[in-house]
Structures are given as C-alpha cells and as structure tokens.
Amino acid sequence: MPHYRKLIGTKCYLSPPSPEDAELWANWDNDLEVAIPLGDEAYLSLSLESEQNHLAEDLRLQRPIFSIVDLANDQVIGRCVLFAIDQLNRRAMLGIVIGEKSYWSRGYGQDALRLLLDYGFNLLNLNAVSLGVFTFNERAIQAYRKVGFRDVGLQRQARIIAGRKYDVLLMDILA
C-alpha cells in the first residue's frame, strides 16, 4: 500500500500508516535499544498480530497517528502520534519514535516533530502539546528543545529498569 505525503518537511513526510507498517512497528517495539526509551513498549511482548490489531483500531478510529517516511527514498523510518486529546482545553500528548537506527541523530525526528506540531496546532486547533521523556534519553530531549519544547516538571524515579531508577522530564509547547 502506498504512503501519502500528507505533511511534507525538509527530510521526511508524515503519512497515514498503511497496514503493512505494522511489521516494522513490531520490529522496533521488540528491539530493546529502540523500545526502552519509549516506555511501556519495552515491557510488552508485541507480536505482529497485536501490532496489526492496534494499527487497525487506530485507523478505524481515525486517530492522528502517522508513519514517518524519508522524503528521499519513501522508506518508513518511524511513527508519531497525538493522543489523550482534550478538545475542551485544546491539549494533547505527543509520542514519536525513529525506529530505524541508521536515521538517529540526523534531524529526522526534529523535522517530524515540526510537522506533527503544525498539524496539531493548525489543523486540530490545539493550544498545547506535552510529553514525557526519560532523562537518560538526551538525544530526544535535545530534539524537543530545538523545536521549542520547554521543561515543565520532573517525575522523580518514575521508572525502574534493571534495578536503576530514572526520572521522567515533562515538557510542553504552546501554539
């Protein structure tokens, strides 16, 4: 199934996901190097069938979830989503992963973030978007700050991984 250039950046574009993307997502969610910084994905056993079911449900409910696709070669490299959308207060949470490790630290995450925020602020009419990120995930924190997110709080010792306690940095950005 093709990908559609719904939101186009300088390095990537955001496309509604295709059902075939579930296999990539399952690979990423079962790669601990990718999954541990995400949170719950690292603790779950995510089969291809469960990813297909989750994706089918997201598509059926028309949730704002996108595949991140390299503009140069149409390769799916990640996914991003707005969730916990509060229409009354015009707020949402953001999640993003660049699952293809060869694309890490190359600006694709920042480009995708800008596209998703533009979508949230200008098409969904949101006023604020927030996220939580483990403090050990310095690459992500740097990307969030570069696109304008600000620190708003800290959940101390929010996650214990292999006996080590990690804080979660809470960040947000306003329209």
PDB file of C-alpha atoms in Angstrom:
ATOM      1  CA  MET A   1       0.000   0.000   0.000  1.00  0.00           C
ATOM      2  CA  PRO A   2       1.357   3.459  -0.819  1.00  0.00           C
ATOM      3  CA  HIS A   3       2.204   6.208   1.602  1.00  0.00           C
ATOM      4  CA  TYR A   4       0.701   9.644   1.118  1.00  0.00           C
ATOM      5  CA  ARG A   5       2.636  12.870   1.537  1.00  0.00           C
ATOM      6  CA  LYS A   6       0.100  14.410   3.900  1.00  0.00           C
ATOM      7  CA  LEU A   7       2.563  16.691   5.721  1.00  0.00           C
ATOM      8  CA  ILE A   8       5.870  17.393   3.990  1.00  0.00           C
ATOM      9  CA  GLY A   9       9.043  18.579   5.683  1.00  0.00           C
ATOM     10  CA  THR A  10      12.621  19.049   4.527  1.00  0.00           C
ATOM     11  CA  LYS A  11      13.804  15.495   5.332  1.00  0.00           C
ATOM     12  CA  CYS A  12      10.646  13.466   5.781  1.00  0.00           C
ATOM     13  CA  TYR A  13       6.927  13.448   5.382  1.00  0.00           C
ATOM     14  CA  LEU A  14       4.096  12.177   7.554  1.00  0.00           C
ATOM     15  CA  SER A  15       1.702   9.707   6.012  1.00  0.00           C
ATOM     16  CA  PRO A  16      -1.318   7.903   7.352  1.00  0.00           C
ATOM     17  CA  PRO A  17       0.113   4.489   8.202  1.00  0.00           C
ATOM     18  CA  SER A  18      -0.509   1.572   5.943  1.00  0.00           C
ATOM     19  CA  PRO A  19      -1.426  -1.821   7.440  1.00  0.00           C
ATOM     20  CA  GLU A  20       1.918  -3.171   6.198  1.00  0.00           C
ATOM     21  CA  ASP A  21       3.718  -0.734   8.535  1.00  0.00           C
ATOM     22  CA  ALA A  22       2.709  -2.919  11.484  1.00  0.00           C
ATOM     23  CA  GLU A  23       5.555  -5.314  10.739  1.00  0.00           C
ATOM     24  CA  LEU A  24       8.143  -2.522  11.019  1.00  0.00           C
ATOM     25  CA  TRP A  25       6.493  -1.277  14.191  1.00  0.00           C
ATOM     26  CA  ALA A  26       6.621  -4.763  15.706  1.00  0.00           C
ATOM     27  CA  ASN A  27      10.336  -4.972  14.870  1.00  0.00           C
ATOM     28  CA  TRP A  28      11.028  -1.622  16.527  1.00  0.00           C
ATOM     29  CA  ASP A  29       8.896  -2.344  19.599  1.00  0.00           C
ATOM     30  CA  ASN A  30      10.745  -5.625  20.131  1.00  0.00           C
ATOM     31  CA  ASP A  31      14.216  -4.063  19.757  1.00  0.00           C
ATOM     32  CA  LEU A  32      15.124  -3.029  23.308  1.00  0.00           C
ATOM     33  CA  GLU A  33      17.520  -0.329  22.095  1.00  0.00           C
ATOM     34  CA  VAL A  34      14.541   1.337  20.411  1.00  0.00           C
ATOM     35  CA  ALA A  35      11.845   0.342  22.912  1.00  0.00           C
ATOM     36  CA  ILE A  36      13.388   1.117  26.322  1.00  0.00           C
ATOM     37  CA  PRO A  37      13.375   4.910  25.768  1.00  0.00           C
ATOM     38  CA  LEU A  38       9.709   4.680  24.716  1.00  0.00           C
ATOM     39  CA  GLY A  39       8.468   3.237  27.987  1.00  0.00           C
ATOM     40  CA  ASP A  40       5.804   0.559  28.087  1.00  0.00           C
ATOM     41  CA  GLU A  41       6.750  -0.984  24.742  1.00  0.00           C
ATOM     42  CA  ALA A  42       9.876  -2.480  26.325  1.00  0.00           C
ATOM     43  CA  TYR A  43       7.785  -4.419  28.869  1.00  0.00           C
ATOM     44  CA  LEU A  44       5.234  -5.803  26.464  1.00  0.00           C
ATOM     45  CA  SER A  45       5.524  -8.777  24.170  1.00  0.00           C
ATOM     46  CA  LEU A  46       4.289  -7.229  20.954  1.00  0.00           C
ATOM     47  CA  SER A  47       3.574  -9.713  18.201  1.00  0.00           C
ATOM     48  CA  LEU A  48       2.928  -8.801  14.602  1.00  0.00           C
ATOM     49  CA  GLU A  49      -0.725  -9.702  15.137  1.00  0.00           C
ATOM     50  CA  SER A  50      -1.050  -7.373  18.146  1.00  0.00           C
ATOM     51  CA  GLU A  51       0.606  -4.521  16.210  1.00  0.00           C
ATOM     52  CA  GLN A  52      -1.740  -5.161  13.276  1.00  0.00           C
ATOM     53  CA  ASN A  53      -4.742  -5.079  15.611  1.00  0.00           C
ATOM     54  CA  HIS A  54      -3.590  -1.850  17.306  1.00  0.00           C
ATOM     55  CA  LEU A  55      -2.936  -0.201  13.961  1.00  0.00           C
ATOM     56  CA  ALA A  56      -6.281  -1.348  12.536  1.00  0.00           C
ATOM     57  CA  GLU A  57      -8.047   0.130  15.566  1.00  0.00           C
ATOM     58  CA  ASP A  58      -6.128   3.422  15.227  1.00  0.00           C
ATOM     59  CA  LEU A  59      -7.074   3.617  11.555  1.00  0.00           C
ATOM     60  CA  ARG A  60     -10.719   2.679  12.237  1.00  0.00           C
ATOM     61  CA  LEU A  61     -10.998   5.440  14.864  1.00  0.00           C
ATOM     62  CA  GLN A  62      -9.098   7.900  12.645  1.00  0.00           C
ATOM     63  CA  ARG A  63      -6.591   8.691  15.376  1.00  0.00           C
ATOM     64  CA  PRO A  64      -3.892  11.208  14.436  1.00  0.00           C
ATOM     65  CA  ILE A  65      -1.121   8.644  14.012  1.00  0.00           C
ATOM     66  CA  PHE A  66       1.400   8.838  11.203  1.00  0.00           C
ATOM     67  CA  SER A  67       4.234   6.906   9.664  1.00  0.00           C
ATOM     68  CA  ILE A  68       7.388   8.982   9.305  1.00  0.00           C
ATOM     69  CA  VAL A  69       8.739   8.454   5.803  1.00  0.00           C
ATOM     70  CA  ASP A  70      12.111   9.510   4.366  1.00  0.00           C
ATOM     71  CA  LEU A  71      11.390  12.088   1.674  1.00  0.00           C
ATOM     72  CA  ALA A  72      14.323  10.930  -0.476  1.00  0.00           C
ATOM     73  CA  ASN A  73      13.506   7.221  -0.752  1.00  0.00           C
ATOM     74  CA  ASP A  74       9.987   6.654   0.685  1.00  0.00           C
ATOM     75  CA  GLN A  75      11.333   4.365   3.432  1.00  0.00           C
ATOM     76  CA  VAL A  76       9.251   4.251   6.616  1.00  0.00           C
ATOM     77  CA  ILE A  77      11.635   5.215   9.427  1.00  0.00           C
ATOM     78  CA  GLY A  78       9.354   5.883  12.390  1.00  0.00           C
ATOM     79  CA  ARG A  79       5.940   6.819  13.674  1.00  0.00           C
ATOM     80  CA  CYS A  80       4.374   9.668  15.619  1.00  0.00           C
ATOM     81  CA  VAL A  81       1.026  10.309  17.231  1.00  0.00           C
ATOM     82  CA  LEU A  82      -1.046  12.817  19.121  1.00  0.00           C
ATOM     83  CA  PHE A  83      -3.063  11.144  21.885  1.00  0.00           C
ATOM     84  CA  ALA A  84      -5.037  11.947  25.031  1.00  0.00           C
ATOM     85  CA  ILE A  85      -6.591  14.779  23.035  1.00  0.00           C
ATOM     86  CA  ASP A  86      -8.636  17.126  25.205  1.00  0.00           C
ATOM     87  CA  GLN A  87     -10.802  19.165  22.806  1.00  0.00           C
ATOM     88  CA  LEU A  88     -12.268  21.321  25.580  1.00  0.00           C
ATOM     89  CA  ASN A  89      -8.899  22.564  26.838  1.00  0.00           C
ATOM     90  CA  ARG A  90      -7.206  22.158  23.437  1.00  0.00           C
ATOM     91  CA  ARG A  91      -4.376  19.967  24.743  1.00  0.00           C
ATOM     92  CA  ALA A  92      -2.796  16.690  23.673  1.00  0.00           C
ATOM     93  CA  MET A  93       0.151  14.432  24.379  1.00  0.00           C
ATOM     94  CA  LEU A  94       2.763  13.561  21.768  1.00  0.00           C
ATOM     95  CA  GLY A  95       4.639  10.359  21.073  1.00  0.00           C
ATOM     96  CA  ILE A  96       7.354   9.774  18.494  1.00  0.00           C
ATOM     97  CA  VAL A  97       9.917   7.136  17.601  1.00  0.00           C
ATOM     98  CA  ILE A  98      12.517   6.956  14.889  1.00  0.00           C
ATOM     99  CA  GLY A  99      12.687   3.185  14.734  1.00  0.00           C
ATOM    100  CA  GLU A 100      15.313   2.891  12.020  1.00  0.00           C
ATOM    101  CA  LYS A 101      18.538   3.399  13.960  1.00  0.00           C
ATOM    102  CA  SER A 102      20.509   4.491  10.888  1.00  0.00           C
ATOM    103  CA  TYR A 103      18.321   7.649  10.946  1.00  0.00           C
ATOM    104  CA  TRP A 104      19.116   8.567  14.563  1.00  0.00           C
ATOM    105  CA  SER A 105      20.831  11.921  15.212  1.00  0.00           C
ATOM    106  CA  ARG A 106      20.274  13.106  11.643  1.00  0.00           C
ATOM    107  CA  GLY A 107      17.443  15.633  12.161  1.00  0.00           C
ATOM    108  CA  TYR A 108      14.560  13.424  11.033  1.00  0.00           C
ATOM    109  CA  GLY A 109      12.956  13.461  14.478  1.00  0.00           C
ATOM    110  CA  GLN A 110      13.014  17.258  14.617  1.00  0.00           C
ATOM    111  CA  ASP A 111      11.534  17.508  11.131  1.00  0.00           C
ATOM    112  CA  ALA A 112       8.753  15.051  12.021  1.00  0.00           C
ATOM    113  CA  LEU A 113       8.079  16.881  15.301  1.00  0.00           C
ATOM    114  CA  ARG A 114       7.649  20.187  13.477  1.00  0.00           C
ATOM    115  CA  LEU A 115       5.200  18.581  11.054  1.00  0.00           C
ATOM    116  CA  LEU A 116       3.181  16.918  13.808  1.00  0.00           C
ATOM    117  CA  LEU A 117       3.048  20.132  15.853  1.00  0.00           C
ATOM    118  CA  ASP A 118       1.934  22.104  12.795  1.00  0.00           C
ATOM    119  CA  TYR A 119      -0.818  19.534  12.292  1.00  0.00           C
ATOM    120  CA  GLY A 120      -1.855  19.711  15.950  1.00  0.00           C
ATOM    121  CA  PHE A 121      -1.825  23.487  16.261  1.00  0.00           C
ATOM    122  CA  ASN A 122      -3.149  24.459  12.844  1.00  0.00           C
ATOM    123  CA  LEU A 123      -5.477  21.614  11.851  1.00  0.00           C
ATOM    124  CA  LEU A 124      -6.638  20.234  15.214  1.00  0.00           C
ATOM    125  CA  ASN A 125      -6.665  23.727  16.760  1.00  0.00           C
ATOM    126  CA  LEU A 126      -4.686  22.642  19.819  1.00  0.00           C
ATOM    127  CA  ASN A 127      -3.177  25.201  22.171  1.00  0.00           C
ATOM    128  CA  ALA A 128      -0.664  22.996  23.990  1.00  0.00           C
ATOM    129  CA  VAL A 129       1.139  19.721  23.366  1.00  0.00           C
ATOM    130  CA  SER A 130       3.006  17.919  26.130  1.00  0.00           C
ATOM    131  CA  LEU A 131       5.180  14.843  26.503  1.00  0.00           C
ATOM    132  CA  GLY A 132       7.222  12.870  28.980  1.00  0.00           C
ATOM    133  CA  VAL A 133      10.750  11.675  28.260  1.00  0.00           C
ATOM    134  CA  PHE A 134      13.216   9.657  30.328  1.00  0.00           C
ATOM    135  CA  THR A 135      16.084  11.859  31.467  1.00  0.00           C
ATOM    136  CA  PHE A 136      18.606   9.353  30.065  1.00  0.00           C
ATOM    137  CA  ASN A 137      17.226   9.976  26.556  1.00  0.00           C
ATOM    138  CA  GLU A 138      19.424  13.008  25.892  1.00  0.00           C
ATOM    139  CA  ARG A 139      19.107  12.785  22.110  1.00  0.00           C
ATOM    140  CA  ALA A 140      15.308  13.124  22.328  1.00  0.00           C
ATOM    141  CA  ILE A 141      15.455  15.920  24.921  1.00  0.00           C
ATOM    142  CA  GLN A 142      17.797  17.873  22.670  1.00  0.00           C
ATOM    143  CA  ALA A 143      15.439  17.429  19.693  1.00  0.00           C
ATOM    144  CA  TYR A 144      12.404  18.507  21.740  1.00  0.00           C
ATOM    145  CA  ARG A 145      14.187  21.632  22.969  1.00  0.00           C
ATOM    146  CA  LYS A 146      15.333  22.526  19.436  1.00  0.00           C
ATOM    147  CA  VAL A 147      11.723  22.609  18.214  1.00  0.00           C
ATOM    148  CA  GLY A 148      10.600  24.728  21.186  1.00  0.00           C
ATOM    149  CA  PHE A 149       9.509  22.400  23.985  1.00  0.00           C
ATOM    150  CA  ARG A 150      10.169  23.683  27.493  1.00  0.00           C
ATOM    151  CA  ASP A 151      10.719  21.780  30.715  1.00  0.00           C
ATOM    152  CA  VAL A 152       7.665  21.953  32.981  1.00  0.00           C
ATOM    153  CA  GLY A 153       8.329  19.322  35.624  1.00  0.00           C
ATOM    154  CA  LEU A 154      10.018  16.153  36.718  1.00  0.00           C
ATOM    155  CA  GLN A 155       8.590  12.851  37.867  1.00  0.00           C
ATOM    156  CA  ARG A 156      11.309  11.508  40.116  1.00  0.00           C
ATOM    157  CA  GLN A 157      12.199   7.816  39.925  1.00  0.00           C
ATOM    158  CA  ALA A 158       9.254   7.222  37.619  1.00  0.00           C
ATOM    159  CA  ARG A 159      10.647   4.079  36.012  1.00  0.00           C
ATOM    160  CA  ILE A 160      12.886   1.305  37.279  1.00  0.00           C
ATOM    161  CA  ILE A 161      14.849  -0.506  34.578  1.00  0.00           C
ATOM    162  CA  ALA A 162      17.277  -3.285  35.528  1.00  0.00           C
ATOM    163  CA  GLY A 163      17.344  -2.005  39.095  1.00  0.00           C
ATOM    164  CA  ARG A 164      18.166   1.602  38.142  1.00  0.00           C
ATOM    165  CA  LYS A 165      15.703   4.396  38.840  1.00  0.00           C
ATOM    166  CA  TYR A 166      15.062   7.014  36.174  1.00  0.00           C
ATOM    167  CA  ASP A 167      13.293  10.345  36.231  1.00  0.00           C
ATOM    168  CA  VAL A 168      10.818  11.458  33.568  1.00  0.00           C
ATOM    169  CA  LEU A 169      11.141  15.016  32.309  1.00  0.00           C
ATOM    170  CA  LEU A 170       7.782  16.619  31.500  1.00  0.00           C
ATOM    171  CA  MET A 171       7.842  19.100  28.646  1.00  0.00           C
ATOM    172  CA  ASP A 172       5.311  21.131  26.703  1.00  0.00           C
ATOM    173  CA  ILE A 173       4.992  23.611  23.878  1.00  0.00           C
ATOM    174  CA  LEU A 174       2.280  26.194  23.269  1.00  0.00           C
ATOM    175  CA  ALA A 175       0.770  27.220  19.953  1.00  0.00           C
TER     176      ALA A 175
END
